[in-house]
mmCIF file of C-alpha atoms and ligand atoms in Angstrom:
data_model
loop_
_atom_site.group_PDB
_atom_site.id
_atom_site.type_symbol
_atom_site.label_atom_id
_atom_site.label_comp_id
_atom_site.label_asym_id
_atom_site.label_seq_id
_atom_site.Cartn_x
_atom_site.Cartn_y
_atom_site.Cartn_z
ATOM 1 C CA MET A 216 -41.181 -1.040 66.828
ATOM 2 C CA LYS A 217 -40.155 -0.009 70.252
ATOM 3 C CA LYS A 218 -36.661 -1.284 70.850
ATOM 4 C CA LEU A 219 -35.970 0.861 73.810
ATOM 5 C CA ILE A 220 -32.268 1.198 73.838
ATOM 6 C CA GLY A 221 -30.519 3.615 76.145
ATOM 7 C CA LEU A 222 -26.996 3.894 77.334
ATOM 8 C CA ALA A 223 -27.497 4.671 80.993
ATOM 9 C CA ALA A 224 -29.303 1.472 81.935
ATOM 10 C CA ALA A 225 -26.358 -0.912 81.480
ATOM 11 C CA GLY A 226 -24.337 0.852 84.133
ATOM 12 C CA ALA A 227 -27.315 1.048 86.464
ATOM 13 C CA MET A 228 -28.002 -2.642 86.041
ATOM 14 C CA LEU A 229 -24.424 -3.642 86.688
ATOM 15 C CA VAL A 230 -24.258 -1.527 89.840
ATOM 16 C CA ALA A 231 -27.470 -3.177 91.023
ATOM 17 C CA LEU A 232 -26.146 -6.597 90.092
ATOM 18 C CA ALA A 233 -22.937 -6.119 92.016
ATOM 19 C CA GLY A 234 -24.835 -6.060 95.285
ATOM 20 C CA CYS A 235 -27.412 -8.595 94.194
ATOM 21 C CA ALA A 236 -28.200 -12.253 94.703
ATOM 22 C CA SER A 237 -25.984 -15.306 94.387
ATOM 23 C CA GLY A 238 -25.941 -15.838 90.599
ATOM 24 C CA GLY A 239 -24.010 -13.797 88.078
ATOM 25 C CA SER A 240 -20.391 -12.867 87.826
ATOM 26 C CA GLY A 241 -19.961 -9.556 89.511
ATOM 27 C CA ALA A 242 -17.617 -6.723 90.141
ATOM 28 C CA ALA A 243 -18.358 -7.084 93.891
ATOM 29 C CA GLU A 244 -16.114 -10.123 94.345
ATOM 30 C CA GLY A 245 -13.846 -9.197 91.431
ATOM 31 C CA PRO A 246 -13.666 -10.992 88.098
ATOM 32 C CA LYS A 247 -13.822 -14.784 88.007
ATOM 33 C CA PRO A 248 -11.130 -16.707 86.137
ATOM 34 C CA LEU A 249 -12.475 -17.455 82.655
ATOM 35 C CA ASP A 250 -12.434 -21.200 83.234
ATOM 36 C CA GLU A 251 -14.835 -20.727 86.142
ATOM 37 C CA LEU A 252 -17.353 -18.656 84.155
ATOM 38 C CA VAL A 253 -20.555 -20.324 82.961
ATOM 39 C CA VAL A 254 -22.747 -18.795 80.258
ATOM 40 C CA GLY A 255 -26.202 -20.101 79.294
ATOM 41 C CA PHE A 256 -27.215 -19.546 75.674
ATOM 42 C CA ALA A 257 -30.842 -20.044 74.550
ATOM 43 C CA GLN A 258 -30.789 -20.358 70.766
ATOM 44 C CA VAL A 259 -33.865 -19.884 68.530
ATOM 45 C CA GLY A 260 -33.543 -23.224 66.744
ATOM 46 C CA ALA A 261 -31.948 -24.590 63.588
ATOM 47 C CA GLU A 262 -34.380 -23.140 61.061
ATOM 48 C CA SER A 263 -31.859 -21.859 58.516
ATOM 49 C CA GLY A 264 -28.293 -22.011 57.232
ATOM 50 C CA TRP A 265 -27.768 -18.680 58.983
ATOM 51 C CA ARG A 266 -28.821 -20.129 62.330
ATOM 52 C CA THR A 267 -26.558 -23.157 61.954
ATOM 53 C CA ALA A 268 -23.605 -20.869 61.186
ATOM 54 C CA ASN A 269 -24.505 -18.656 64.151
ATOM 55 C CA THR A 270 -24.630 -21.630 66.548
ATOM 56 C CA LYS A 271 -21.283 -22.982 65.322
ATOM 57 C CA ASP A 272 -19.629 -19.576 65.600
ATOM 58 C CA ILE A 273 -20.871 -18.973 69.143
ATOM 59 C CA GLN A 274 -19.887 -22.453 70.339
ATOM 60 C CA ALA A 275 -16.419 -22.131 68.763
ATOM 61 C CA ALA A 276 -15.833 -18.658 70.247
ATOM 62 C CA PHE A 277 -16.612 -19.819 73.798
ATOM 63 C CA LYS A 278 -14.479 -22.930 73.368
ATOM 64 C CA ASP A 279 -11.565 -20.781 72.170
ATOM 65 C CA ALA A 280 -12.016 -18.424 75.116
ATOM 66 C CA GLY A 281 -12.047 -21.319 77.610
ATOM 67 C CA ILE A 282 -15.487 -20.296 78.921
ATOM 68 C CA GLU A 283 -18.119 -22.963 79.571
ATOM 69 C CA LEU A 284 -21.220 -22.535 77.387
ATOM 70 C CA LYS A 285 -24.482 -24.252 78.203
ATOM 71 C CA PHE A 286 -26.534 -24.399 75.009
ATOM 72 C CA SER A 287 -30.205 -25.057 74.307
ATOM 73 C CA ASP A 288 -32.185 -25.163 71.047
ATOM 74 C CA ALA A 289 -35.753 -23.846 71.405
ATOM 75 C CA GLN A 290 -36.985 -25.236 68.085
ATOM 76 C CA GLN A 291 -38.473 -21.837 67.215
ATOM 77 C CA LYS A 292 -40.796 -21.923 70.265
ATOM 78 C CA GLN A 293 -40.863 -19.061 72.761
ATOM 79 C CA GLU A 294 -42.029 -21.323 75.596
ATOM 80 C CA ASN A 295 -38.923 -23.500 75.120
ATOM 81 C CA GLN A 296 -36.660 -20.450 75.283
ATOM 82 C CA ILE A 297 -38.374 -19.249 78.449
ATOM 83 C CA LYS A 298 -37.920 -22.727 80.004
ATOM 84 C CA ALA A 299 -34.231 -22.697 79.051
ATOM 85 C CA ILE A 300 -33.697 -19.240 80.564
ATOM 86 C CA ARG A 301 -35.462 -20.318 83.792
ATOM 87 C CA SER A 302 -33.227 -23.373 83.954
ATOM 88 C CA TYR A 303 -30.117 -21.178 83.534
ATOM 89 C CA ILE A 304 -31.388 -18.955 86.347
ATOM 90 C CA GLN A 305 -31.829 -22.027 88.569
ATOM 91 C CA GLN A 306 -28.324 -23.193 87.724
ATOM 92 C CA GLN A 307 -27.025 -19.724 88.674
ATOM 93 C CA VAL A 308 -24.987 -19.256 85.524
ATOM 94 C CA ASP A 309 -22.875 -16.093 85.348
ATOM 95 C CA VAL A 310 -24.422 -14.629 82.177
ATOM 96 C CA ILE A 311 -27.455 -15.559 80.081
ATOM 97 C CA ALA A 312 -27.433 -14.804 76.348
ATOM 98 C CA PHE A 313 -30.287 -15.440 73.971
ATOM 99 C CA SER A 314 -31.685 -14.628 70.575
ATOM 100 C CA PRO A 315 -35.407 -14.015 71.143
ATOM 101 C CA VAL A 316 -37.563 -15.963 68.709
ATOM 102 C CA VAL A 317 -40.219 -13.208 68.818
ATOM 103 C CA GLU A 318 -40.056 -9.640 70.112
ATOM 104 C CA THR A 319 -42.747 -9.570 72.797
ATOM 105 C CA GLY A 320 -43.484 -11.491 75.998
ATOM 106 C CA TRP A 321 -40.093 -11.480 77.708
ATOM 107 C CA ASP A 322 -40.533 -9.087 80.634
ATOM 108 C CA ALA A 323 -41.498 -11.711 83.243
ATOM 109 C CA VAL A 324 -38.570 -14.066 82.656
ATOM 110 C CA LEU A 325 -36.089 -11.210 82.220
ATOM 111 C CA ASN A 326 -37.240 -9.755 85.532
ATOM 112 C CA GLU A 327 -36.572 -13.163 87.106
ATOM 113 C CA ALA A 328 -33.023 -13.086 85.735
ATOM 114 C CA LYS A 329 -32.571 -9.539 87.016
ATOM 115 C CA ALA A 330 -33.848 -10.501 90.480
ATOM 116 C CA ALA A 331 -31.364 -13.395 90.511
ATOM 117 C CA GLY A 332 -28.550 -10.969 89.644
ATOM 118 C CA ILE A 333 -27.775 -12.599 86.301
ATOM 119 C CA PRO A 334 -26.949 -10.198 83.444
ATOM 120 C CA VAL A 335 -28.680 -10.932 80.128
ATOM 121 C CA VAL A 336 -27.201 -10.245 76.679
ATOM 122 C CA LEU A 337 -29.435 -10.172 73.597
ATOM 123 C CA THR A 338 -27.827 -11.503 70.442
ATOM 124 C CA ASP A 339 -29.147 -11.197 66.900
ATOM 125 C CA ARG A 340 -32.776 -10.254 67.739
ATOM 126 C CA ALA A 341 -34.289 -7.580 69.942
ATOM 127 C CA VAL A 342 -37.035 -7.701 72.559
ATOM 128 C CA ASP A 343 -39.870 -5.202 72.577
ATOM 129 C CA SER A 344 -39.863 -4.103 76.212
ATOM 130 C CA LYS A 345 -40.347 -0.750 77.896
ATOM 131 C CA ASP A 346 -37.640 -1.647 80.413
ATOM 132 C CA ASP A 347 -34.194 -1.603 78.873
ATOM 133 C CA SER A 348 -32.572 -2.399 82.215
ATOM 134 C CA LEU A 349 -33.605 -6.020 81.605
ATOM 135 C CA TYR A 350 -30.553 -6.621 79.427
ATOM 136 C CA VAL A 351 -27.003 -5.275 79.477
ATOM 137 C CA SER A 352 -26.322 -5.260 75.753
ATOM 138 C CA PHE A 353 -27.917 -6.067 72.403
ATOM 139 C CA LEU A 354 -25.528 -7.349 69.738
ATOM 140 C CA GLY A 355 -26.819 -7.865 66.197
ATOM 141 C CA SER A 356 -27.807 -6.490 62.820
ATOM 142 C CA ASP A 357 -29.913 -3.470 61.965
ATOM 143 C CA PHE A 358 -32.787 -5.335 60.300
ATOM 144 C CA VAL A 359 -34.626 -2.189 59.185
ATOM 145 C CA GLU A 360 -31.483 -1.146 57.331
ATOM 146 C CA GLU A 361 -31.308 -4.588 55.704
ATOM 147 C CA GLY A 362 -34.889 -4.195 54.457
ATOM 148 C CA LYS A 363 -34.022 -0.745 53.123
ATOM 149 C CA LYS A 364 -31.026 -2.124 51.204
ATOM 150 C CA ALA A 365 -33.241 -4.789 49.610
ATOM 151 C CA GLY A 366 -35.827 -2.123 48.768
ATOM 152 C CA GLN A 367 -33.191 0.155 47.260
ATOM 153 C CA TRP A 368 -32.052 -2.578 44.855
ATOM 154 C CA VAL A 369 -35.659 -3.110 43.739
ATOM 155 C CA LEU A 370 -36.189 0.640 43.389
ATOM 156 C CA ASP A 371 -33.084 0.967 41.197
ATOM 157 C CA GLU A 372 -33.824 -2.175 39.169
ATOM 158 C CA TYR A 373 -37.263 -0.905 38.170
ATOM 159 C CA ALA A 374 -36.434 2.804 37.981
ATOM 160 C CA ASP A 375 -37.256 2.964 34.263
ATOM 161 C CA THR A 376 -40.307 0.716 34.327
ATOM 162 C CA ALA A 377 -43.627 2.418 33.703
ATOM 163 C CA GLU A 378 -45.634 -0.800 34.234
ATOM 164 C CA PRO A 379 -46.816 -2.087 37.614
ATOM 165 C CA VAL A 380 -44.293 -4.453 39.242
ATOM 166 C CA GLU A 381 -45.869 -7.277 41.253
ATOM 167 C CA ILE A 382 -43.908 -8.332 44.332
ATOM 168 C CA ILE A 383 -44.407 -11.316 46.629
ATOM 169 C CA GLN A 384 -42.885 -11.017 50.085
ATOM 170 C CA LEU A 385 -41.845 -14.159 51.974
ATOM 171 C CA GLU A 386 -41.859 -13.080 55.597
ATOM 172 C CA GLY A 387 -39.784 -14.542 58.401
ATOM 173 C CA THR A 388 -41.310 -15.923 61.597
ATOM 174 C CA THR A 389 -44.370 -13.908 62.574
ATOM 175 C CA GLY A 390 -43.547 -11.551 65.444
ATOM 176 C CA ALA A 391 -39.753 -11.949 65.052
ATOM 177 C CA ALA A 392 -37.695 -8.754 64.915
ATOM 178 C CA PRO A 393 -36.103 -9.529 61.513
ATOM 179 C CA ALA A 394 -39.513 -10.247 59.963
ATOM 180 C CA ILE A 395 -41.043 -7.041 61.305
ATOM 181 C CA ASP A 396 -38.056 -4.815 60.552
ATOM 182 C CA ARG A 397 -37.132 -6.193 57.125
ATOM 183 C CA ALA A 398 -40.734 -5.686 55.991
ATOM 184 C CA GLU A 399 -40.734 -2.155 57.414
ATOM 185 C CA GLY A 400 -37.456 -1.059 55.801
ATOM 186 C CA PHE A 401 -38.403 -2.546 52.422
ATOM 187 C CA ALA A 402 -41.881 -0.973 52.412
ATOM 188 C CA GLU A 403 -40.459 2.433 53.297
ATOM 189 C CA VAL A 404 -38.054 2.471 50.339
ATOM 190 C CA ILE A 405 -40.261 0.960 47.622
ATOM 191 C CA ALA A 406 -43.013 3.445 48.534
ATOM 192 C CA GLU A 407 -41.009 5.969 46.489
ATOM 193 C CA ASN A 408 -42.225 4.288 43.289
ATOM 194 C CA PRO A 409 -45.999 3.693 43.144
ATOM 195 C CA ASN A 410 -45.474 1.053 40.413
ATOM 196 C CA LEU A 411 -43.896 -1.257 42.968
ATOM 197 C CA GLU A 412 -46.631 -3.190 44.715
ATOM 198 C CA VAL A 413 -46.445 -6.017 47.255
ATOM 199 C CA VAL A 414 -49.381 -8.103 46.000
ATOM 200 C CA ALA A 415 -48.971 -10.896 48.562
ATOM 201 C CA SER A 416 -47.031 -11.304 51.801
ATOM 202 C CA GLN A 417 -46.954 -14.485 53.883
ATOM 203 C CA THR A 418 -44.714 -16.134 56.409
ATOM 204 C CA GLY A 419 -42.423 -18.999 55.414
ATOM 205 C CA ASP A 420 -41.041 -19.130 58.981
ATOM 206 C CA PHE A 421 -37.454 -18.569 57.776
ATOM 207 C CA THR A 422 -37.308 -22.166 56.450
ATOM 208 C CA ARG A 423 -36.622 -23.540 52.977
ATOM 209 C CA ALA A 424 -39.700 -25.795 53.152
ATOM 210 C CA GLY A 425 -41.835 -22.835 54.236
ATOM 211 C CA GLY A 426 -40.519 -20.665 51.384
ATOM 212 C CA LYS A 427 -41.257 -23.384 48.856
ATOM 213 C CA GLN A 428 -44.755 -24.106 50.128
ATOM 214 C CA VAL A 429 -45.809 -20.441 50.314
ATOM 215 C CA THR A 430 -44.348 -19.673 46.875
ATOM 216 C CA GLU A 431 -46.162 -22.651 45.298
ATOM 217 C CA ALA A 432 -49.476 -21.340 46.620
ATOM 218 C CA LEU A 433 -48.816 -17.679 45.855
ATOM 219 C CA LEU A 434 -47.667 -18.340 42.271
ATOM 220 C CA LYS A 435 -51.100 -19.825 41.614
ATOM 221 C CA SER A 436 -52.979 -16.812 42.969
ATOM 222 C CA ASN A 437 -50.486 -14.283 41.491
ATOM 223 C CA PRO A 438 -49.438 -15.596 38.055
ATOM 224 C CA GLY A 439 -48.100 -12.184 37.004
ATOM 225 C CA VAL A 440 -45.529 -11.870 39.795
ATOM 226 C CA ASP A 441 -42.284 -10.128 38.801
ATOM 227 C CA LEU A 442 -40.178 -10.361 41.946
ATOM 228 C CA ILE A 443 -39.931 -12.247 45.233
ATOM 229 C CA TYR A 444 -38.463 -10.546 48.286
ATOM 230 C CA ALA A 445 -37.573 -13.251 50.823
ATOM 231 C CA HIS A 446 -36.584 -12.269 54.361
ATOM 232 C CA ASN A 447 -33.826 -14.897 54.264
ATOM 233 C CA ASP A 448 -31.830 -17.035 51.830
ATOM 234 C CA ASP A 449 -33.471 -20.290 52.880
ATOM 235 C CA MET A 450 -36.953 -19.089 51.932
ATOM 236 C CA GLY A 451 -35.510 -17.714 48.673
ATOM 237 C CA LEU A 452 -33.975 -21.138 47.963
ATOM 238 C CA GLY A 453 -37.364 -22.746 48.610
ATOM 239 C CA ALA A 454 -38.929 -20.201 46.228
ATOM 240 C CA ILE A 455 -36.405 -21.204 43.529
ATOM 241 C CA GLU A 456 -37.596 -24.822 43.795
ATOM 242 C CA ALA A 457 -41.236 -23.732 43.482
ATOM 243 C CA ILE A 458 -40.509 -21.443 40.506
ATOM 244 C CA GLU A 459 -38.603 -24.179 38.672
ATOM 245 C CA ALA A 460 -41.376 -26.692 39.407
ATOM 246 C CA ALA A 461 -43.811 -24.228 37.804
ATOM 247 C CA GLY A 462 -41.685 -24.277 34.628
ATOM 248 C CA LEU A 463 -40.308 -20.768 35.121
ATOM 249 C CA VAL A 464 -36.725 -19.500 35.373
ATOM 250 C CA PRO A 465 -35.734 -18.018 38.756
ATOM 251 C CA GLY A 466 -33.674 -14.853 38.431
ATOM 252 C CA LYS A 467 -35.130 -14.161 34.968
ATOM 253 C CA ASP A 468 -38.901 -14.786 34.776
ATOM 254 C CA ILE A 469 -39.153 -13.970 38.438
ATOM 255 C CA LYS A 470 -36.391 -11.988 40.133
ATOM 256 C CA ILE A 471 -35.400 -12.821 43.686
ATOM 257 C CA VAL A 472 -33.921 -10.661 46.444
ATOM 258 C CA THR A 473 -32.989 -12.215 49.787
ATOM 259 C CA VAL A 474 -31.204 -11.460 53.066
ATOM 260 C CA ASP A 475 -28.333 -13.392 54.778
ATOM 261 C CA ALA A 476 -25.641 -14.329 52.194
ATOM 262 C CA VAL A 477 -24.995 -17.852 53.470
ATOM 263 C CA LYS A 478 -23.023 -20.111 51.097
ATOM 264 C CA ASP A 479 -26.081 -21.769 49.509
ATOM 265 C CA GLY A 480 -27.663 -18.381 48.880
ATOM 266 C CA MET A 481 -24.428 -16.983 47.471
ATOM 267 C CA GLN A 482 -24.106 -19.998 45.158
ATOM 268 C CA ALA A 483 -27.649 -19.411 43.849
ATOM 269 C CA LEU A 484 -26.755 -15.739 43.361
ATOM 270 C CA ALA A 485 -23.581 -16.672 41.483
ATOM 271 C CA ASP A 486 -25.664 -19.084 39.372
ATOM 272 C CA GLY A 487 -28.056 -16.276 38.437
ATOM 273 C CA LYS A 488 -31.051 -17.759 40.281
ATOM 274 C CA ILE A 489 -31.071 -15.007 42.905
ATOM 275 C CA ASN A 490 -30.525 -11.393 41.784
ATOM 276 C CA PHE A 491 -29.328 -9.608 44.927
ATOM 277 C CA ILE A 492 -28.522 -10.501 48.537
ATOM 278 C CA VAL A 493 -28.304 -8.238 51.561
ATOM 279 C CA GLU A 494 -25.797 -9.617 54.039
ATOM 280 C CA CYS A 495 -26.767 -10.462 57.625
ATOM 281 C CA SER A 496 -23.737 -11.764 59.481
ATOM 282 C CA PRO A 497 -24.184 -14.730 61.868
ATOM 283 C CA LEU A 498 -20.611 -14.385 63.166
ATOM 284 C CA LEU A 499 -21.435 -12.950 66.572
ATOM 285 C CA GLY A 500 -19.445 -15.339 68.775
ATOM 286 C CA LYS A 501 -16.280 -13.308 69.404
ATOM 287 C CA GLN A 502 -18.213 -10.126 70.167
ATOM 288 C CA LEU A 503 -20.467 -12.032 72.556
ATOM 289 C CA VAL A 504 -17.413 -13.424 74.372
ATOM 290 C CA ASP A 505 -16.063 -9.856 74.654
ATOM 291 C CA ILE A 506 -19.306 -8.664 76.222
ATOM 292 C CA VAL A 507 -19.244 -11.550 78.721
ATOM 293 C CA LYS A 508 -15.647 -10.679 79.638
ATOM 294 C CA GLN A 509 -16.586 -7.025 80.136
ATOM 295 C CA VAL A 510 -19.468 -7.973 82.410
ATOM 296 C CA ASN A 511 -17.153 -10.297 84.344
ATOM 297 C CA ASP A 512 -14.641 -7.449 84.752
ATOM 298 C CA GLY A 513 -17.358 -5.162 86.111
ATOM 299 C CA GLU A 514 -17.290 -2.993 82.981
ATOM 300 C CA THR A 515 -20.333 -1.604 81.180
ATOM 301 C CA PRO A 516 -20.664 -3.022 77.672
ATOM 302 C CA GLU A 517 -22.106 -0.873 74.906
ATOM 303 C CA LYS A 518 -25.880 -1.069 75.051
ATOM 304 C CA ARG A 519 -26.278 -1.538 71.294
ATOM 305 C CA ILE A 520 -23.621 -3.088 69.072
ATOM 306 C CA ILE A 521 -24.569 -3.135 65.385
ATOM 307 C CA THR A 522 -23.024 -5.762 63.122
ATOM 308 C CA GLU A 523 -21.173 -4.500 60.038
ATOM 309 C CA GLU A 524 -22.664 -5.832 56.809
ATOM 310 C CA THR A 525 -22.586 -5.418 53.051
ATOM 311 C CA THR A 526 -24.630 -6.437 49.979
ATOM 312 C CA PHE A 527 -23.876 -8.734 47.019
ATOM 313 C CA THR A 528 -24.650 -8.562 43.318
ATOM 314 C CA GLN A 529 -24.215 -11.658 41.131
ATOM 315 C CA GLU A 530 -20.669 -10.586 40.138
ATOM 316 C CA GLN A 531 -19.702 -9.861 43.734
ATOM 317 C CA ALA A 532 -21.003 -13.281 44.821
ATOM 318 C CA ILE A 533 -18.792 -15.051 42.278
ATOM 319 C CA GLU A 534 -15.798 -13.173 43.673
ATOM 320 C CA ALA A 535 -16.687 -13.693 47.350
ATOM 321 C CA LEU A 536 -17.741 -17.351 47.249
ATOM 322 C CA PRO A 537 -14.301 -19.041 47.437
ATOM 323 C CA ASP A 538 -13.550 -17.318 50.774
ATOM 324 C CA ARG A 539 -17.042 -17.390 52.245
ATOM 325 C CA GLN A 540 -16.840 -18.686 55.821
ATOM 326 C CA TYR A 541 -20.461 -19.819 56.216
HETATM 327 O O1 AHR B 2065 -32.482 -13.394 63.082
HETATM 328 C C1 AHR B 2065 -31.712 -13.612 61.959
HETATM 329 C C2 AHR B 2065 -32.508 -14.390 60.958
HETATM 330 O O2 AHR B 2065 -32.949 -15.591 61.526
HETATM 331 C C3 AHR B 2065 -31.785 -14.788 59.705
HETATM 332 O O3 AHR B 2065 -31.863 -13.859 58.692
HETATM 333 C C4 AHR B 2065 -32.551 -15.995 59.338
HETATM 334 O O4 AHR B 2065 -31.957 -16.769 58.324
HETATM 335 C C5 AHR B 2065 -32.654 -16.643 60.638
HETATM 336 O O5 AHR B 2065 -33.461 -17.720 60.715
#
């Protein structure tokens, strides 16, 4: 994947923006008071527990900072996100932030924002563009690393197994950065053991219903499956329902590894229905506010800010659950 991330472009863009059109907060006239700043946020949708937590965190952070946040929910459709971004450009907001539902197809609308002098911040997901001057900063997880962590658990779990291990992969939204990267990282690590084989891989669109439906179908065509790797907790929770409906025991007959570590996923892990979770933190609000403040002050935010994350075993989930924020 070509996430073209460089450090020089942020500065260049901000210099260009300072002398640019009417929209955007800029160093040229000096910083605006925070209560005069307006940020437009184009969210992916409400497909998962992670997304709901992410929306709440971002809305709370802007409220706390006293910065107006215009919010739109694209219902997992790129055309809706593009419409929302165009509307923010028309309204001449100071900063646009968005979490791109898929990686490709953003250059035109991001060029429109650039021409209007409005800085864009990517949160959570990357865009695949050759022009990294189209956004000032990208704040979010390293999804390839998350896939590697999931793969490493599987590699260790089956280190002493001489038999083939059949794996079903429940992919996130087709074309989305976390779906592409989590598959890539996982595949790279499990390739070390030729016994580990992904026998089926299909999208469940990051939803619980999607995870359940795909698992129901794939259990029929792959009755010998040993493990399910779901790109998020919600799809893993849907898989649990399908496994139980098939008269099998999740976590035992079929092991499950997921990504996110939202409360429902952590509860299933603590209950022994999921075997391992790689954390993906949705708590990006405060860092996003900081980036907006930096842009407003005429500073150059870091081009790539990677979220700090951990992993959870069943024992660790039991310990962490009482204090889990989301
Ligand atoms: O982009 C982050 C992913 O999107 C989360 O892992 C998933 O739950 C969400 O829908």
